[in-house]
């Protein structure tokens, strides 16, 4: 994805850059010459990753479930930002709530990244032609965003519906941000990296019998990939001239995804690209983080 590309002079942030596809995304961007900041909850793990990559890599603390931590990261950033990869995420956690009472997966996967991206908007605009990459999942086809009960207050908590909702929110964010920020030269796209073998994302899946069938390693329902293959679509959207001018779209397997078809765990659900739902989520998200 970065062969022959020179990212010298460009600055990038990769959230969750100390594990999984975040490491390989950071490695590719740094290898092409970008200065990459690993925004991570575990700073020690981030430092080990930075040493292993070996060049052009900085480390900064960021806990996406903590709005104070997000604000501190934003306040500490100076200068332009050319690439923001909203990569970090959690999946299928037991029912857990933040200090605000927010469901943890929605708070981390969506609201944390929403606050980060909107907080860094001016830095992205200053770059002139910045890119924001929102790492979603095929899991978004399991659930639309339930605006009547975002936090699972009235309905029983379901960890897979909660995950799906948060991943749909990642796509809706890209749709609305692309519209709002087009005049600033900021391209925003979302993606499905595929099912990645052996990453920390699946650490909460202690009962595979209760997981979707696609989590069986023999399943052909989803695209199983190595960590490096899983990072490829993120790197494409972050750095490749092949997607110059593309914004507000959803990618998988390094290409724009077709519409999701029932029974096939590929493609993008129509509700995830709905501009009215995207605008509504933006307003709701602003209200939540302002509180």
Short mmCIF file of C-alpha atoms in Angstrom, two decimals:
data_model
loop_
_atom_site.label_atom_id
_atom_site.label_comp_id
_atom_site.label_asym_id
_atom_site.label_seq_id
_atom_site.Cartn_x
_atom_site.Cartn_y
_atom_site.Cartn_z
CA UNK A 1 0.00 0.00 0.00
CA UNK A 2 2.86 2.42 0.61
CA UNK A 3 5.38 1.18 -1.95
CA UNK A 4 6.87 4.22 -3.64
CA UNK A 5 4.95 6.68 -1.43
CA UNK A 6 6.88 9.39 0.41
CA UNK A 7 5.14 10.61 3.58
CA UNK A 8 8.09 12.70 4.69
CA UNK A 9 6.97 15.83 6.54
CA UNK A 10 3.55 14.39 7.36
CA UNK A 11 2.29 13.67 10.85
CA UNK A 12 -0.02 10.84 11.78
CA UNK A 13 -1.87 9.53 14.83
CA UNK A 14 -2.84 5.87 15.17
CA UNK A 15 -5.07 5.08 18.14
CA UNK A 16 -4.50 1.66 19.62
CA UNK A 17 -1.18 1.61 17.82
CA UNK A 18 0.49 -0.77 20.28
CA UNK A 19 -1.34 -3.93 19.24
CA UNK A 20 -2.97 -5.75 16.35
CA UNK A 21 -3.48 -3.96 13.07
CA UNK A 22 -2.61 -0.68 14.77
CA UNK A 23 1.04 -1.76 14.99
CA UNK A 24 1.19 -2.67 11.32
CA UNK A 25 -0.62 0.52 10.29
CA UNK A 26 1.89 2.57 12.27
CA UNK A 27 4.81 0.56 10.89
CA UNK A 28 3.72 1.16 7.30
CA UNK A 29 3.19 4.90 7.77
CA UNK A 30 6.46 5.36 9.64
CA UNK A 31 8.29 3.27 7.07
CA UNK A 32 7.05 5.65 4.37
CA UNK A 33 8.51 8.59 6.29
CA UNK A 34 5.60 9.91 8.37
CA UNK A 35 6.03 10.95 11.98
CA UNK A 36 3.61 8.63 13.78
CA UNK A 37 2.19 9.11 17.27
CA UNK A 38 0.88 5.97 18.92
CA UNK A 39 -2.10 7.10 21.01
CA UNK A 40 -2.43 4.27 23.51
CA UNK A 41 -3.89 3.40 26.88
CA UNK A 42 -0.88 1.23 27.79
CA UNK A 43 2.06 3.60 27.42
CA UNK A 44 4.65 0.95 28.23
CA UNK A 45 3.34 -1.26 25.45
CA UNK A 46 3.40 1.77 23.19
CA UNK A 47 7.05 2.43 24.01
CA UNK A 48 7.98 -1.18 23.28
CA UNK A 49 6.20 -0.92 19.93
CA UNK A 50 7.93 2.36 19.12
CA UNK A 51 11.32 0.80 19.84
CA UNK A 52 10.46 -2.22 17.72
CA UNK A 53 9.38 -0.10 14.75
CA UNK A 54 12.54 1.85 15.24
CA UNK A 55 12.03 5.28 13.72
CA UNK A 56 9.65 8.20 13.36
CA UNK A 57 7.42 6.96 16.20
CA UNK A 58 6.23 8.84 19.29
CA UNK A 59 3.97 7.65 22.10
CA UNK A 60 1.22 9.52 23.98
CA UNK A 61 -1.36 8.34 26.53
CA UNK A 62 -4.99 8.10 25.42
CA UNK A 63 -7.90 6.32 27.08
CA UNK A 64 -10.85 6.63 24.72
CA UNK A 65 -13.34 5.66 27.42
CA UNK A 66 -12.24 8.67 29.48
CA UNK A 67 -13.29 12.01 28.02
CA UNK A 68 -10.78 13.76 30.27
CA UNK A 69 -7.98 11.71 28.73
CA UNK A 70 -9.22 12.55 25.23
CA UNK A 71 -9.34 16.26 26.10
CA UNK A 72 -5.81 16.11 27.53
CA UNK A 73 -4.50 14.47 24.36
CA UNK A 74 -6.18 17.10 22.17
CA UNK A 75 -4.87 19.94 24.34
CA UNK A 76 -1.36 18.51 24.08
CA UNK A 77 -1.34 18.37 20.29
CA UNK A 78 0.33 21.26 18.46
CA UNK A 79 0.78 21.86 14.76
CA UNK A 80 -0.89 20.28 11.75
CA UNK A 81 -2.15 16.70 11.57
CA UNK A 82 -2.17 14.99 8.19
CA UNK A 83 -3.45 11.51 9.06
CA UNK A 84 -5.73 10.34 11.88
CA UNK A 85 -6.40 6.61 12.06
CA UNK A 86 -9.17 5.87 14.55
CA UNK A 87 -8.08 2.27 14.95
CA UNK A 88 -8.50 1.35 18.63
CA UNK A 89 -11.53 -0.61 19.70
CA UNK A 90 -13.05 -3.11 22.08
CA UNK A 91 -15.45 -5.93 21.26
CA UNK A 92 -18.11 -7.99 23.03
CA UNK A 93 -17.33 -6.73 26.52
CA UNK A 94 -19.43 -7.67 29.54
CA UNK A 95 -21.93 -4.95 30.43
CA UNK A 96 -19.82 -2.07 31.69
CA UNK A 97 -20.50 1.64 32.02
CA UNK A 98 -18.29 4.70 32.13
CA UNK A 99 -18.52 7.31 34.86
CA UNK A 100 -21.10 9.12 32.69
CA UNK A 101 -23.24 5.98 32.54
CA UNK A 102 -22.41 5.33 28.89
CA UNK A 103 -22.24 1.77 27.60
CA UNK A 104 -18.53 1.01 27.31
CA UNK A 105 -18.34 -0.14 23.67
CA UNK A 106 -20.28 2.88 22.38
CA UNK A 107 -18.26 5.17 24.65
CA UNK A 108 -14.91 3.78 23.50
CA UNK A 109 -15.40 2.86 19.87
CA UNK A 110 -17.53 5.84 18.91
CA UNK A 111 -17.72 8.67 21.45
CA UNK A 112 -14.01 8.59 22.30
CA UNK A 113 -13.00 8.74 18.67
CA UNK A 114 -15.70 11.32 17.92
CA UNK A 115 -14.35 13.62 20.63
CA UNK A 116 -10.79 13.03 19.44
CA UNK A 117 -11.49 13.78 15.78
CA UNK A 118 -13.66 16.83 16.41
CA UNK A 119 -11.13 18.11 18.94
CA UNK A 120 -8.33 17.77 16.37
CA UNK A 121 -10.37 19.30 13.53
CA UNK A 122 -8.34 22.51 13.39
CA UNK A 123 -5.07 20.56 13.25
CA UNK A 124 -6.47 18.44 10.42
CA UNK A 125 -7.68 21.51 8.56
CA UNK A 126 -4.26 23.13 8.95
CA UNK A 127 -2.68 20.21 7.09
CA UNK A 128 -4.46 21.22 3.88
CA UNK A 129 -5.33 17.73 2.63
CA UNK A 130 -5.74 15.55 5.71
CA UNK A 131 -7.25 12.09 5.94
CA UNK A 132 -9.27 10.51 8.73
CA UNK A 133 -9.67 6.73 8.77
CA UNK A 134 -12.45 5.17 10.86
CA UNK A 135 -11.91 1.46 11.50
CA UNK A 136 -15.32 -0.20 11.62
CA UNK A 137 -16.24 -3.88 11.19
CA UNK A 138 -18.48 -6.26 9.32
CA UNK A 139 -20.12 -6.53 12.74
CA UNK A 140 -21.98 -3.32 11.90
CA UNK A 141 -24.48 -5.43 9.95
CA UNK A 142 -25.68 -6.85 13.29
CA UNK A 143 -27.14 -3.56 14.51
CA UNK A 144 -28.17 -0.09 13.46
CA UNK A 145 -27.79 2.72 16.00
CA UNK A 146 -30.75 2.65 18.39
CA UNK A 147 -31.31 6.34 19.05
CA UNK A 148 -34.08 5.54 21.51
CA UNK A 149 -31.76 3.53 23.76
CA UNK A 150 -28.12 4.14 22.92
CA UNK A 151 -26.89 3.04 26.34
CA UNK A 152 -28.97 -0.14 26.79
CA UNK A 153 -30.97 1.36 29.64
CA UNK A 154 -34.39 0.05 28.63
CA UNK A 155 -33.44 -3.02 26.59
CA UNK A 156 -31.46 -6.02 27.86
CA UNK A 157 -27.74 -5.66 27.26
CA UNK A 158 -26.43 -7.73 24.35
CA UNK A 159 -22.69 -7.48 23.84
CA UNK A 160 -22.92 -8.24 20.12
CA UNK A 161 -25.66 -5.71 19.46
CA UNK A 162 -23.66 -3.16 21.45
CA UNK A 163 -20.57 -3.88 19.38
CA UNK A 164 -22.54 -3.72 16.13
CA UNK A 165 -24.11 -0.41 17.12
CA UNK A 166 -20.71 1.12 17.89
CA UNK A 167 -19.30 -0.05 14.56
CA UNK A 168 -22.27 1.37 12.65
CA UNK A 169 -21.61 4.63 14.49
CA UNK A 170 -18.02 4.57 13.17
CA UNK A 171 -19.35 4.54 9.62
CA UNK A 172 -22.02 7.17 10.23
CA UNK A 173 -19.31 9.41 11.71
CA UNK A 174 -17.33 9.14 8.47
CA UNK A 175 -20.41 9.99 6.38
CA UNK A 176 -21.20 13.16 8.31
CA UNK A 177 -17.60 14.27 8.89
CA UNK A 178 -16.92 13.94 5.16
CA UNK A 179 -19.82 16.32 4.48
CA UNK A 180 -18.97 18.83 7.21
CA UNK A 181 -15.23 18.92 6.59
CA UNK A 182 -15.04 18.75 2.78
CA UNK A 183 -14.36 22.47 2.49
CA UNK A 184 -11.39 22.03 4.85
CA UNK A 185 -9.82 19.49 2.51
CA UNK A 186 -10.33 16.64 5.01
CA UNK A 187 -11.25 13.24 3.57
CA UNK A 188 -12.98 10.82 5.95
CA UNK A 189 -13.62 7.16 5.19
CA UNK A 190 -14.52 4.02 7.12
CA UNK A 191 -13.48 0.41 6.61
CA UNK A 192 -13.84 -3.21 7.56
CA UNK A 193 -10.38 -4.73 8.11
CA UNK A 194 -11.70 -8.32 7.99
CA UNK A 195 -11.50 -10.96 10.69
CA UNK A 196 -7.93 -10.81 11.98
CA UNK A 197 -6.22 -13.81 13.49
CA UNK A 198 -4.77 -13.60 17.00
CA UNK A 199 -5.32 -10.03 18.21
CA UNK A 200 -6.35 -8.58 21.58
CA UNK A 201 -9.70 -7.50 20.14
CA UNK A 202 -11.17 -10.96 20.81
CA UNK A 203 -9.98 -11.19 24.41
CA UNK A 204 -13.51 -10.87 25.79
CA UNK A 205 -14.86 -13.78 23.76
CA UNK A 206 -14.64 -16.43 26.47
CA UNK A 207 -17.52 -18.47 25.09
CA UNK A 208 -17.17 -19.11 21.38
CA UNK A 209 -20.41 -21.06 21.46
CA UNK A 210 -22.19 -17.76 22.15
CA UNK A 211 -20.30 -15.87 19.44
CA UNK A 212 -21.51 -15.42 15.86
CA UNK A 213 -20.73 -18.38 13.61
CA UNK A 214 -18.27 -16.23 11.67
CA UNK A 215 -15.86 -16.44 14.62
CA UNK A 216 -15.25 -20.09 13.81
CA UNK A 217 -11.85 -20.14 12.08
CA UNK A 218 -13.29 -22.47 9.41
CA UNK A 219 -16.07 -20.01 8.54
CA UNK A 220 -16.22 -18.65 5.00
CA UNK A 221 -18.73 -15.97 6.00
CA UNK A 222 -16.02 -13.36 6.53
CA UNK A 223 -12.57 -12.63 5.16
CA UNK A 224 -9.94 -14.08 7.52
CA UNK A 225 -6.64 -12.21 7.32
CA UNK A 226 -3.22 -11.89 8.87
CA UNK A 227 -2.50 -8.78 10.89
CA UNK A 228 -0.57 -7.30 7.99
CA UNK A 229 -3.38 -8.01 5.53
CA UNK A 230 -5.88 -6.55 7.98
CA UNK A 231 -3.95 -3.28 8.15
CA UNK A 232 -3.77 -2.91 4.38
CA UNK A 233 -7.13 -1.17 3.91
CA UNK A 234 -6.36 1.28 6.73
CA UNK A 235 -3.04 2.14 5.11
CA UNK A 236 -4.67 2.50 1.70
CA UNK A 237 -7.12 5.07 3.04
CA UNK A 238 -4.47 6.84 5.09
CA UNK A 239 -1.79 7.22 2.46
CA UNK A 240 -2.46 5.97 -1.06
CA UNK A 241 -2.95 8.33 -4.01
CA UNK A 242 -5.36 5.72 -5.39
CA UNK A 243 -8.11 7.08 -3.12
CA UNK A 244 -7.31 10.77 -3.56
CA UNK A 245 -10.57 12.71 -3.42
CA UNK A 246 -12.62 9.80 -2.08
CA UNK A 247 -14.54 10.64 1.07
CA UNK A 248 -17.61 9.48 3.00
CA UNK A 249 -17.22 5.89 1.81
CA UNK A 250 -16.83 2.43 3.33
CA UNK A 251 -14.09 0.07 2.17
CA UNK A 252 -13.23 -3.60 2.60
CA UNK A 253 -10.50 -5.71 0.98
CA UNK A 254 -8.85 -2.50 -0.25
CA UNK A 255 -11.84 -1.45 -2.36
CA UNK A 256 -15.14 0.35 -1.91
CA UNK A 257 -17.62 -2.14 -0.50
CA UNK A 258 -20.86 -3.11 -2.23
CA UNK A 259 -24.22 -2.92 -0.50
CA UNK A 260 -24.70 -5.60 2.13
CA UNK A 261 -26.86 -8.54 1.12
CA UNK A 262 -28.77 -10.51 3.78
CA UNK A 263 -27.02 -13.70 4.76
CA UNK A 264 -23.61 -12.57 3.55
CA UNK A 265 -21.24 -11.00 6.04
CA UNK A 266 -19.71 -8.55 3.63
CA UNK A 267 -20.64 -5.16 2.27
CA UNK A 268 -22.09 -2.11 3.95
CA UNK A 269 -25.60 -1.84 5.40
CA UNK A 270 -27.73 0.92 3.90
CA UNK A 271 -28.51 2.38 7.33
CA UNK A 272 -24.79 2.91 7.96
CA UNK A 273 -24.54 5.29 4.99
CA UNK A 274 -27.83 7.11 5.61
CA UNK A 275 -27.06 10.86 5.65
CA UNK A 276 -30.00 11.73 7.90
CA UNK A 277 -28.96 9.14 10.50
CA UNK A 278 -25.37 10.34 10.23
CA UNK A 279 -26.37 13.95 10.89
CA UNK A 280 -28.57 12.92 13.80
CA UNK A 281 -25.78 10.85 15.38
CA UNK A 282 -23.42 13.81 15.07
CA UNK A 283 -25.84 16.07 16.95
CA UNK A 284 -26.50 13.46 19.64
CA UNK A 285 -22.77 12.79 20.05
CA UNK A 286 -21.99 16.49 20.42
CA UNK A 287 -24.65 16.80 23.12
CA UNK A 288 -23.24 13.82 25.00
CA UNK A 289 -19.60 14.93 25.01
CA UNK A 290 -20.56 18.50 25.90
CA UNK A 291 -22.28 17.16 29.00
#
